[in-house]
């Protein structure tokens, strides 16, 4: 292969994708970069390659370059493989399938993306531009090009030495290099099926380095594949340098660019790429993280994505003796502590916004090599309990109530946060409550990124535990703008935390409601009676017109009768409040569901308790009493002015509700 002629990119651009199969554009295959352009990007030590190319000896130049590059990379292989293996993200296998079985399936060109099988066995080659999902869910095609599955194959090869797995994996990589043609610099990420910048960052910062170093010694990794692989790395570097975006995508992009700078130092721009990426990542710690440590999208899932990409860079930098700013590490310790601060009593994180409920220990395990303190060590190794239970995050705007750190303790989270920078839900003042070893008062969670009624429901106030106005939810999205200085603003939240007996936090929502002309003010105060394992929710609503206000509580428990569930009793001492429960409703609107995963179809029914009251100025008081053996049960509740009295067997407890 002597190189390629100039290529007219206009032939492949349309309104959907600039990726094309080679037969669509008359090319033999990608990458588009000519051999001479690759050689021109090299630093010192390749004089013989340049001389052969200058004499018109293209085949000789290619052999010399492949030999020199292979030697340099193999010299780094042992060092790279000291980095602990990280299981690929978002990898899907068939039910009950072991890694070895999945690798054999992939060798037959049967691939699974976002939980859906694409069978290309008859074609004998994966179609990287295809989409087997009937509703056109584009994540299938995008995520396939992250090459998580090929990384799994590379790992299985290292574990077993099975040469067929290596040969199959390299054949798949060859097909991607041939077919997934790099777009022109400046192309929007969403205009391409295989070259979104997020995928470029993930490939370079997580998957391709492992695939390369694991498979490089195998005989199937021939010179032509290596040369084209390195051409594609150069194309990735140029795209990531020029077409960077923002938020969590930017962190992945810069992690990928930094990895290219560290692992491919024979490119003359490698040190510039590395310096550029590290300086950007350092600056983004101040731009993307609130002073209390939460990443500004305010989602546990993407907080982890961001911290994880920093951790990947620290791993590689340490292995290759590349210094990183010490201040970066200090800031990331605070961001890593957040998992513990938000953690429920069963050790999982709440799925705030487009979040993910997952083991905090699993989140923390790889990061603790670089970002650790006593609080983090408690979760990892069961050491001394943290010196706090309940707390507030005053900048990102969350109040966490916690009776203790054992699984039979209780926990709650009140969302007083601003609208996140991305992946936001309309969930201001939503409340989640954990008790009896489960998340009793839950909320919608995170669903597939499609345009289905379920996705729209998950994003809306209707799937959260807040208040609807005349059936309408919050609508911050319609007027939302982010300003960099917002990261230094404290959330508008008041609290009395911690306290041994009674803790509370409150905030106000004064933003728009969809389809509502005036802007009713919703103020919510949550009071935690620590010893009684009881929560009092006080919703004060005031508008310029009369409205019907509906307070929602999604309860994931078995209902016994009326407002009682197996583990939770709900008391409504207010007069004039109507209550009913909706479960698993799709028409005339979706209600009574929560997502169980991020793939399409992953959701389940739950009870949604709706407490409704009409008026111009309304107060709703709701008592959420967790029924456990460590605290007395509330038998009834009564209101008089600003005082709530809870009646127990043999005694009363009066609470000022404001």
XYZ file of C-alpha atoms in Angstrom:
658
model
C 0.000 0.000 0.000
C 1.874 3.035 -1.306
C -0.365 5.765 0.093
C -3.497 7.552 -1.064
C -4.393 10.326 -3.411
C -6.060 13.525 -2.316
C -9.728 13.074 -1.386
C -12.752 15.297 -1.940
C -14.530 15.372 1.422
C -17.576 17.051 -0.100
C -18.536 13.714 -1.627
C -19.304 12.249 1.777
C -21.067 15.097 3.592
C -24.802 15.176 4.073
C -27.143 16.249 6.827
C -26.847 13.051 8.844
C -23.364 11.622 8.703
C -19.970 12.100 7.125
C -19.007 8.510 7.788
C -19.398 6.268 4.781
C -18.646 2.738 3.788
C -15.712 2.605 1.366
C -17.911 1.415 -1.501
C -20.035 4.571 -1.114
C -17.162 6.914 -1.863
C -14.983 4.966 -4.259
C -12.108 4.530 -1.807
C -10.359 1.233 -1.214
C -10.351 1.949 2.497
C -9.381 4.459 5.198
C -7.532 6.088 6.836
C -7.458 9.036 4.462
C -4.064 10.288 5.606
C -1.305 9.748 3.001
C 1.913 8.004 4.043
C 3.940 11.161 3.342
C 1.632 13.167 5.606
C 2.211 10.641 8.382
C 5.991 10.851 7.971
C 5.842 14.646 7.988
C 4.267 14.482 11.457
C 7.177 12.484 12.934
C 9.859 13.856 15.220
C 13.525 12.923 15.291
C 14.841 9.435 14.622
C 13.086 8.645 11.357
C 15.650 10.016 8.880
C 15.880 6.714 6.991
C 12.106 6.655 6.591
C 12.065 10.189 5.202
C 15.005 9.441 2.920
C 13.319 6.357 1.441
C 10.079 8.274 0.947
C 12.048 11.098 -0.715
C 13.546 8.618 -3.188
C 10.062 7.431 -4.101
C 10.561 4.078 -2.344
C 7.165 4.030 -0.711
C 7.101 0.356 0.227
C 10.575 0.555 1.805
C 9.671 3.709 3.742
C 6.546 2.014 5.044
C 8.507 -1.062 6.179
C 11.144 1.056 7.887
C 8.534 3.155 9.671
C 6.548 0.115 10.841
C 9.722 -1.539 12.151
C 10.876 1.550 14.035
C 7.414 2.319 15.467
C 6.888 -1.300 16.519
C 10.235 -1.343 18.340
C 9.452 1.904 20.174
C 5.990 0.721 21.184
C 7.122 -2.718 22.304
C 9.714 -1.031 24.518
C 6.803 0.709 26.296
C 4.532 -2.341 26.476
C 5.629 -3.735 29.820
C 5.391 -0.308 31.424
C 1.882 0.247 30.069
C 0.679 -3.147 31.258
C 1.606 -2.242 34.853
C -1.522 -0.062 34.799
C -4.372 -2.050 36.439
C -6.860 -3.327 33.893
C -10.078 -1.326 33.792
C -13.163 -3.181 32.649
C -14.673 -1.325 29.680
C -17.650 0.922 30.350
C -21.080 0.295 28.838
C -20.175 -3.186 27.652
C -23.123 -5.439 26.942
C -23.147 -9.214 26.728
C -25.927 -11.666 26.065
C -27.676 -13.096 29.150
C -25.418 -15.557 30.972
C -22.550 -15.036 28.541
C -18.971 -15.315 29.826
C -16.191 -13.146 28.384
C -14.749 -16.016 26.348
C -18.134 -16.793 24.828
C -18.650 -13.121 24.025
C -15.259 -13.004 22.295
C -16.161 -15.980 20.106
C -19.490 -14.347 19.238
C -17.707 -11.131 18.273
C -15.403 -13.157 16.038
C -18.557 -14.224 14.170
C -19.475 -10.527 13.637
C -22.362 -10.602 16.095
C -22.126 -7.454 18.206
C -24.201 -6.063 21.047
C -24.549 -2.318 21.627
C -26.862 -0.647 24.183
C -28.264 -4.106 24.877
C -29.351 -4.839 21.271
C -27.774 -7.502 19.047
C -26.557 -6.670 15.562
C -25.874 -9.827 13.549
C -23.488 -9.286 10.628
C -22.405 -12.921 10.341
C -23.822 -13.342 6.834
C -22.076 -10.170 5.685
C -18.841 -11.431 7.235
C -17.931 -7.910 8.340
C -19.365 -5.482 10.877
C -21.279 -2.611 9.305
C -20.118 0.314 11.441
C -22.749 2.637 9.972
C -25.691 0.299 10.540
C -28.396 0.600 13.165
C -30.529 -2.493 13.855
C -32.840 -0.670 16.294
C -36.236 -0.107 14.688
C -36.746 3.368 16.142
C -33.302 4.540 15.005
C -31.822 5.015 18.494
C -28.501 6.530 17.436
C -26.564 5.494 20.530
C -26.373 1.962 19.079
C -24.068 3.078 16.294
C -22.165 5.668 18.315
C -21.354 3.416 21.261
C -20.308 0.526 19.028
C -17.397 2.680 17.832
C -16.064 3.091 21.369
C -14.554 -0.408 20.952
C -15.284 -1.539 24.478
C -15.834 -5.072 23.190
C -12.495 -5.144 21.362
C -10.768 -4.149 24.602
C -12.486 -7.100 26.262
C -11.145 -9.347 23.478
C -7.629 -7.956 23.977
C -7.844 -8.700 27.703
C -9.125 -12.211 27.088
C -6.179 -12.756 24.723
C -3.738 -11.650 27.414
C -5.371 -13.967 29.938
C -5.574 -17.030 27.676
C -3.036 -16.569 24.883
C -5.738 -17.616 22.392
C -4.381 -16.447 19.038
C -7.772 -16.705 17.341
C -9.177 -14.063 19.684
C -6.278 -11.754 18.762
C -6.747 -12.443 15.058
C -10.499 -11.788 15.286
C -10.000 -8.592 17.294
C -7.435 -7.246 14.829
C -9.678 -8.142 11.902
C -12.471 -6.120 13.493
C -10.084 -3.212 14.039
C -8.989 -3.463 10.414
C -12.596 -3.217 9.257
C -13.167 -0.124 11.397
C -10.036 1.610 10.065
C -11.155 0.776 6.536
C -14.771 1.853 6.854
C -14.977 4.550 9.539
C -13.451 7.372 7.537
C -12.309 10.387 9.567
C -14.355 13.523 8.893
C -12.801 16.860 7.988
C -11.525 18.886 10.928
C -14.334 21.176 12.024
C -17.123 18.624 11.518
C -19.784 18.590 14.221
C -19.746 15.500 16.397
C -23.421 14.747 15.793
C -22.850 14.811 12.017
C -20.857 11.594 12.193
C -21.649 8.049 13.203
C -18.153 6.875 14.144
C -16.177 10.054 14.877
C -18.038 12.008 17.532
C -15.396 13.646 19.693
C -16.665 11.764 22.763
C -15.903 8.457 21.012
C -12.521 9.812 19.889
C -11.638 10.626 23.491
C -12.837 7.268 24.824
C -10.965 5.340 22.149
C -7.699 7.172 22.778
C -7.979 7.555 26.559
C -9.454 4.208 27.552
C -9.598 1.498 24.903
C -7.140 1.785 22.009
C -3.986 1.978 24.166
C -4.881 -1.289 25.895
C -5.858 -2.976 22.621
C -2.612 -1.836 20.995
C -0.218 -2.922 23.737
C -2.051 -6.178 24.420
C -2.179 -7.324 20.783
C 0.975 -5.773 19.311
C 3.205 -8.886 19.697
C 0.693 -11.139 17.956
C 1.690 -12.172 14.406
C -1.686 -11.013 13.096
C -0.723 -7.421 13.945
C 1.075 -6.843 10.628
C 2.933 -3.764 9.398
C 0.116 -2.429 7.225
C -2.301 -2.547 10.149
C 0.211 -0.828 12.441
C 0.876 1.987 9.950
C -2.821 2.600 9.388
C -3.459 2.396 13.133
C -0.908 5.164 13.759
C -2.370 7.229 10.929
C -5.718 7.008 12.689
C -4.091 8.012 16.001
C -2.771 11.107 14.251
C -6.222 11.821 12.805
C -7.639 11.480 16.325
C -5.060 13.910 17.710
C -5.908 16.532 15.103
C -9.654 16.168 15.650
C -9.327 16.332 19.443
C -7.018 19.349 19.215
C -9.357 21.278 16.960
C -12.912 20.082 17.606
C -13.084 19.975 21.389
C -16.439 20.641 22.996
C -17.358 21.215 26.675
C -18.530 19.690 29.954
C -17.878 15.952 30.439
C -17.155 15.500 26.719
C -14.234 17.923 26.999
C -12.715 15.910 29.852
C -12.879 12.714 27.796
C -11.515 14.503 24.740
C -8.557 15.946 26.633
C -7.839 12.668 28.404
C -7.651 11.046 24.980
C -5.374 13.782 23.632
C -3.112 13.555 26.699
C -2.787 9.793 26.207
C -1.695 10.325 22.611
C 0.898 12.814 23.848
C 2.279 10.366 26.428
C 2.145 7.110 24.473
C 3.222 8.301 21.030
C 6.161 10.621 21.732
C 7.609 10.036 18.256
C 5.024 12.468 16.835
C 6.659 15.880 16.802
C 3.547 17.526 18.273
C 3.221 15.001 21.122
C 4.537 17.314 23.851
C 2.323 20.138 22.629
C -0.743 17.881 22.680
C 0.098 16.730 26.187
C 0.717 20.243 27.535
C -2.468 21.506 25.893
C -4.552 18.663 27.305
C -3.144 18.872 30.842
C -3.507 22.656 31.039
C -7.110 22.360 29.825
C -7.894 19.602 32.313
C -6.327 21.607 35.132
C -8.366 24.686 34.234
C -11.574 22.634 33.963
C -11.267 21.549 37.600
C -11.957 25.156 38.558
C -14.549 25.629 35.834
C -16.518 22.393 36.217
C -16.422 21.594 39.943
C -18.297 23.464 42.634
C -16.219 24.298 45.729
C -17.942 21.420 47.567
C -16.673 18.946 44.953
C -19.690 18.152 42.748
C -19.174 18.367 38.977
C -21.475 21.021 37.535
C -23.770 18.647 35.632
C -24.912 17.501 39.094
C -25.337 13.884 38.119
C -23.640 11.043 39.954
C -23.058 9.212 36.671
C -21.233 11.990 34.834
C -19.443 13.101 37.970
C -17.905 9.634 37.923
C -17.207 9.810 34.184
C -15.243 13.011 34.709
C -13.296 11.903 37.796
C -12.623 8.544 36.154
C -11.033 10.216 33.132
C -8.713 12.200 35.386
C -7.835 8.975 37.180
C -7.023 7.276 33.846
C -4.628 10.089 33.048
C -2.978 9.833 36.482
C -2.507 6.082 35.959
C -0.767 6.516 32.610
C 1.228 9.548 33.696
C 2.558 7.646 36.725
C 3.471 4.605 34.634
C 5.437 6.785 32.192
C 6.934 9.167 34.781
C 5.055 12.174 33.457
C 4.517 14.799 36.201
C 1.056 16.271 36.695
C 0.191 19.356 38.768
C -0.123 18.463 42.471
C -3.025 20.895 42.770
C -4.995 18.700 40.348
C -4.691 15.777 42.749
C -5.792 17.846 45.774
C -8.896 19.088 43.984
C -9.761 15.583 42.852
C -9.627 14.261 46.432
C -12.541 16.569 47.269
C -14.421 15.419 44.172
C -13.821 11.791 45.151
C -15.070 12.332 48.727
C -18.419 13.282 47.219
C -19.290 9.612 46.622
C -19.137 9.052 50.393
C -20.972 12.265 51.248
C -23.928 11.366 48.996
C -23.850 7.622 49.660
C -26.934 5.803 50.874
C -26.738 3.437 53.825
C -26.387 0.380 51.570
C -23.222 1.855 50.058
C -24.741 2.944 46.744
C -24.927 6.371 45.164
C -28.264 8.016 44.341
C -29.069 8.430 40.651
C -29.474 12.222 40.708
C -30.378 13.711 37.292
C -28.956 11.396 34.591
C -27.204 9.593 37.398
C -26.482 5.992 38.227
C -27.211 4.003 41.331
C -24.070 1.960 41.814
C -21.646 0.801 44.474
C -19.655 3.704 45.884
C -16.895 1.224 46.694
C -16.654 0.188 43.036
C -16.537 3.854 42.025
C -13.832 4.575 44.587
C -11.598 1.508 44.261
C -9.525 2.602 41.228
C -9.445 6.273 42.236
C -8.036 5.608 45.700
C -4.590 4.972 44.218
C -4.359 8.734 43.699
C -7.272 10.505 45.415
C -7.695 9.183 48.949
C -8.243 10.288 52.541
C -9.714 8.795 55.726
C -13.307 9.299 54.579
C -12.721 7.406 51.344
C -10.731 4.731 53.148
C -13.723 4.083 55.428
C -15.776 2.879 52.455
C -12.939 0.891 50.927
C -11.497 -0.769 54.007
C -14.071 -0.380 56.760
C -11.956 1.875 58.937
C -13.078 4.665 61.233
C -16.514 6.077 60.440
C -16.523 9.643 59.078
C -16.890 12.408 61.649
C -20.162 13.527 60.023
C -23.514 11.941 59.254
C -25.905 14.542 57.846
C -24.427 17.402 55.848
C -25.142 20.047 53.245
C -23.338 20.752 49.982
C -23.800 24.524 50.070
C -22.614 25.325 46.528
C -24.071 22.451 44.539
C -27.172 22.594 46.723
C -27.934 19.219 48.292
C -28.933 18.356 51.847
C -28.124 14.827 53.025
C -29.865 13.482 56.126
C -28.357 10.374 57.662
C -28.924 8.668 61.026
C -25.687 6.695 60.757
C -23.436 4.644 58.489
C -24.923 1.163 58.929
C -27.219 -0.506 56.436
C -30.223 -0.363 58.797
C -29.856 3.403 59.258
C -31.986 5.897 57.355
C -30.990 8.470 54.748
C -32.626 11.163 52.665
C -31.542 13.598 49.968
C -33.206 16.957 49.328
C -32.341 18.498 45.960
C -32.007 22.269 46.390
C -29.582 22.473 43.477
C -29.424 24.835 40.542
C -30.204 23.442 37.104
C -27.266 21.268 36.100
C -24.911 22.200 33.290
C -26.114 19.186 31.264
C -28.084 15.940 31.698
C -30.588 17.866 33.803
C -33.969 16.790 35.110
C -36.749 19.139 36.166
C -36.369 18.051 39.782
C -35.874 21.059 42.049
C -36.894 20.245 45.643
C -37.250 16.528 44.916
C -36.764 14.246 47.915
C -35.490 10.664 48.101
C -35.719 8.554 51.275
C -33.884 5.340 52.152
C -34.848 3.002 54.987
C -35.225 -0.671 55.845
C -32.373 -1.464 53.455
C -33.978 0.029 50.350
C -34.729 3.291 48.571
C -38.338 3.659 49.667
C -39.115 7.066 48.195
C -37.451 6.824 44.831
C -37.579 8.805 41.582
C -37.411 8.304 37.824
C -33.709 7.561 37.458
C -31.890 7.582 34.140
C -33.382 6.118 30.975
C -32.161 5.586 27.394
C -31.244 8.788 25.545
C -34.030 8.496 22.999
C -37.140 10.601 22.333
C -39.655 8.163 23.766
C -42.519 9.058 26.128
C -40.567 7.247 28.869
C -37.484 9.400 28.337
C -39.568 12.582 28.389
C -41.266 11.386 31.577
C -37.927 10.615 33.253
C -36.699 14.146 32.507
C -39.879 15.797 33.787
C -41.034 16.790 37.257
C -43.701 14.073 36.981
C -41.107 11.348 37.656
C -39.703 13.129 40.730
C -40.922 13.818 44.246
C -41.767 17.471 43.913
C -44.932 19.481 43.173
C -46.903 19.854 39.933
C -48.999 22.959 39.256
C -52.270 22.267 37.435
C -50.650 19.060 36.248
C -47.590 20.842 34.865
C -43.987 20.459 35.922
C -41.010 22.771 36.204
C -39.627 24.258 33.001
C -36.167 25.621 33.768
C -34.848 24.185 30.524
C -36.743 26.723 28.390
C -34.917 29.722 29.877
C -31.696 28.135 31.085
C -28.291 29.708 30.473
C -25.014 28.745 32.097
C -22.436 31.371 33.034
C -18.958 30.372 34.161
C -19.225 32.527 37.272
C -22.189 30.403 38.435
C -19.732 27.792 39.698
C -18.764 30.105 42.559
C -22.311 30.884 43.688
C -23.782 29.239 46.758
C -27.113 27.517 46.296
C -30.128 29.304 47.755
C -30.659 26.923 50.637
C -31.154 27.270 54.389
C -30.463 24.502 56.872
C -29.856 23.437 60.423
C -27.493 20.501 59.955
C -26.115 18.708 61.874
C -28.130 18.359 65.045
C -28.593 15.412 67.381
C -32.373 15.649 67.602
C -33.973 17.595 64.743
C -32.387 18.641 61.463
C -33.913 20.558 58.610
C -33.173 22.083 55.245
C -35.283 24.180 52.923
C -35.185 25.955 49.590
C -37.513 27.635 47.135
C -38.426 27.123 43.485
C -39.556 30.309 41.756
C -38.887 29.323 38.156
C -41.373 28.734 35.370
C -43.852 25.882 35.138
C -44.662 24.642 31.671
C -47.854 26.253 30.372
C -48.468 28.319 33.552
C -48.653 32.106 33.021
C -47.768 33.183 36.548
C -44.880 31.779 38.556
C -46.132 30.196 41.767
C -43.498 30.009 44.466
C -42.856 26.572 45.947
C -40.966 26.477 49.230
C -40.150 23.075 50.705
C -38.779 22.362 54.151
C -37.743 18.822 55.093
C -37.421 18.073 58.804
C -35.561 14.972 59.950
C -36.425 13.516 63.335
C -33.239 11.577 63.777
C -34.154 9.257 66.653
C -37.641 8.553 65.322
C -36.463 7.825 61.748
C -39.207 10.115 60.528
C -39.302 12.894 57.909
C -41.730 15.813 57.803
C -42.168 17.520 54.431
C -43.670 21.013 54.489
C -44.647 22.405 51.084
C -45.745 26.057 51.000
C -47.139 27.245 47.662
C -48.237 30.691 46.657
C -49.335 32.082 43.310
C -51.055 35.166 41.965
C -53.888 32.917 40.792
C -55.628 29.845 42.160
C -54.021 26.534 41.185
C -54.254 22.880 41.979
C -51.019 21.729 43.584
C -50.035 18.057 43.549
C -47.205 16.736 45.709
C -45.789 13.497 44.281
C -44.076 10.669 46.175
C -42.874 7.630 44.200
C -42.821 4.712 46.614
C -40.981 1.505 45.760
C -42.567 -0.801 48.317
C -45.551 -3.111 48.695
C -48.710 -1.194 49.501
C -50.725 -2.512 52.436
C -53.727 -0.162 52.458
C -54.635 3.497 51.998
C -51.404 5.439 52.708
C -49.498 2.564 54.288
C -46.763 0.462 52.734
C -44.818 -2.399 54.270
C -41.878 -0.223 55.285
C -43.358 3.257 55.124
C -46.387 4.940 56.612
C -47.553 8.259 55.131
C -49.638 10.629 57.243
C -51.369 13.754 55.916
C -52.560 15.936 58.817
C -53.705 18.797 56.544
C -57.431 19.166 55.949
C -58.808 19.345 52.425
C -56.080 17.225 50.842
C -57.157 14.657 48.269
C -54.994 11.593 47.809
C -54.750 8.805 45.282
C -52.134 6.372 43.983
C -51.196 5.862 40.335
C -49.137 2.870 39.229
C -47.905 1.867 35.779
C -49.961 4.364 33.786
C -49.084 5.130 30.126
C -52.241 7.016 29.044
C -53.241 9.826 28.977
C -49.769 10.534 30.406
C -46.948 8.452 31.843
C -46.932 8.067 35.619
C -45.896 5.480 38.176
C -42.655 4.197 36.644
C -38.935 4.323 37.397
C -36.068 3.367 35.105
C -34.108 0.240 36.017
C -31.300 0.838 33.497
C -30.214 3.015 30.616
C -31.214 0.682 27.785
C -34.570 0.961 26.059
C -37.332 -0.973 27.795
C -35.593 -0.984 31.178
C -38.206 0.381 33.570
C -40.668 -0.908 36.160
C -43.909 0.104 37.809
C -43.990 1.803 41.214
C -46.696 3.498 43.251
C -46.943 7.253 42.823
C -48.775 8.827 45.741
C -50.404 12.113 44.696
C -51.522 14.581 47.375
C -53.604 17.404 45.889
C -54.926 20.683 47.262
C -56.346 23.697 45.484
C -55.980 27.360 46.331
C -54.088 30.582 45.872
C -51.935 29.996 48.925
C -51.593 26.388 50.014
C -49.679 24.424 52.614
C -49.183 20.669 52.347
C -47.662 18.778 55.286
C -46.656 15.157 54.733
C -45.188 12.806 57.335
C -43.010 9.962 56.022
C -42.534 7.506 58.873
C -40.155 4.595 58.293
C -41.494 1.478 59.987
C -38.521 -0.238 61.585
C -37.739 -1.872 64.907
C -35.215 0.777 65.960
C -37.737 3.627 66.304
C -41.347 4.052 67.444
C -44.146 4.259 64.878
C -46.272 7.379 64.489
C -49.913 6.466 65.165
C -51.426 9.784 64.049
C -50.559 13.423 63.430
C -52.317 16.732 64.028
C -51.670 20.336 63.012
C -52.256 23.547 64.897
C -50.873 26.669 63.282
C -47.139 26.270 62.827
C -46.921 23.213 65.069
C -47.172 19.567 64.095
C -47.826 16.999 66.803
C -46.933 13.394 66.206
C -48.790 10.950 68.425
C -46.938 7.805 69.472
C -47.987 4.985 71.747
C -47.661 6.603 75.154
C -46.170 9.964 74.188
C -46.376 12.893 71.735
C -43.703 14.788 69.826
C -44.350 18.391 68.769
C -42.392 19.855 65.881
C -42.177 23.494 64.764
C -42.781 23.434 61.018
C -42.414 27.152 60.330
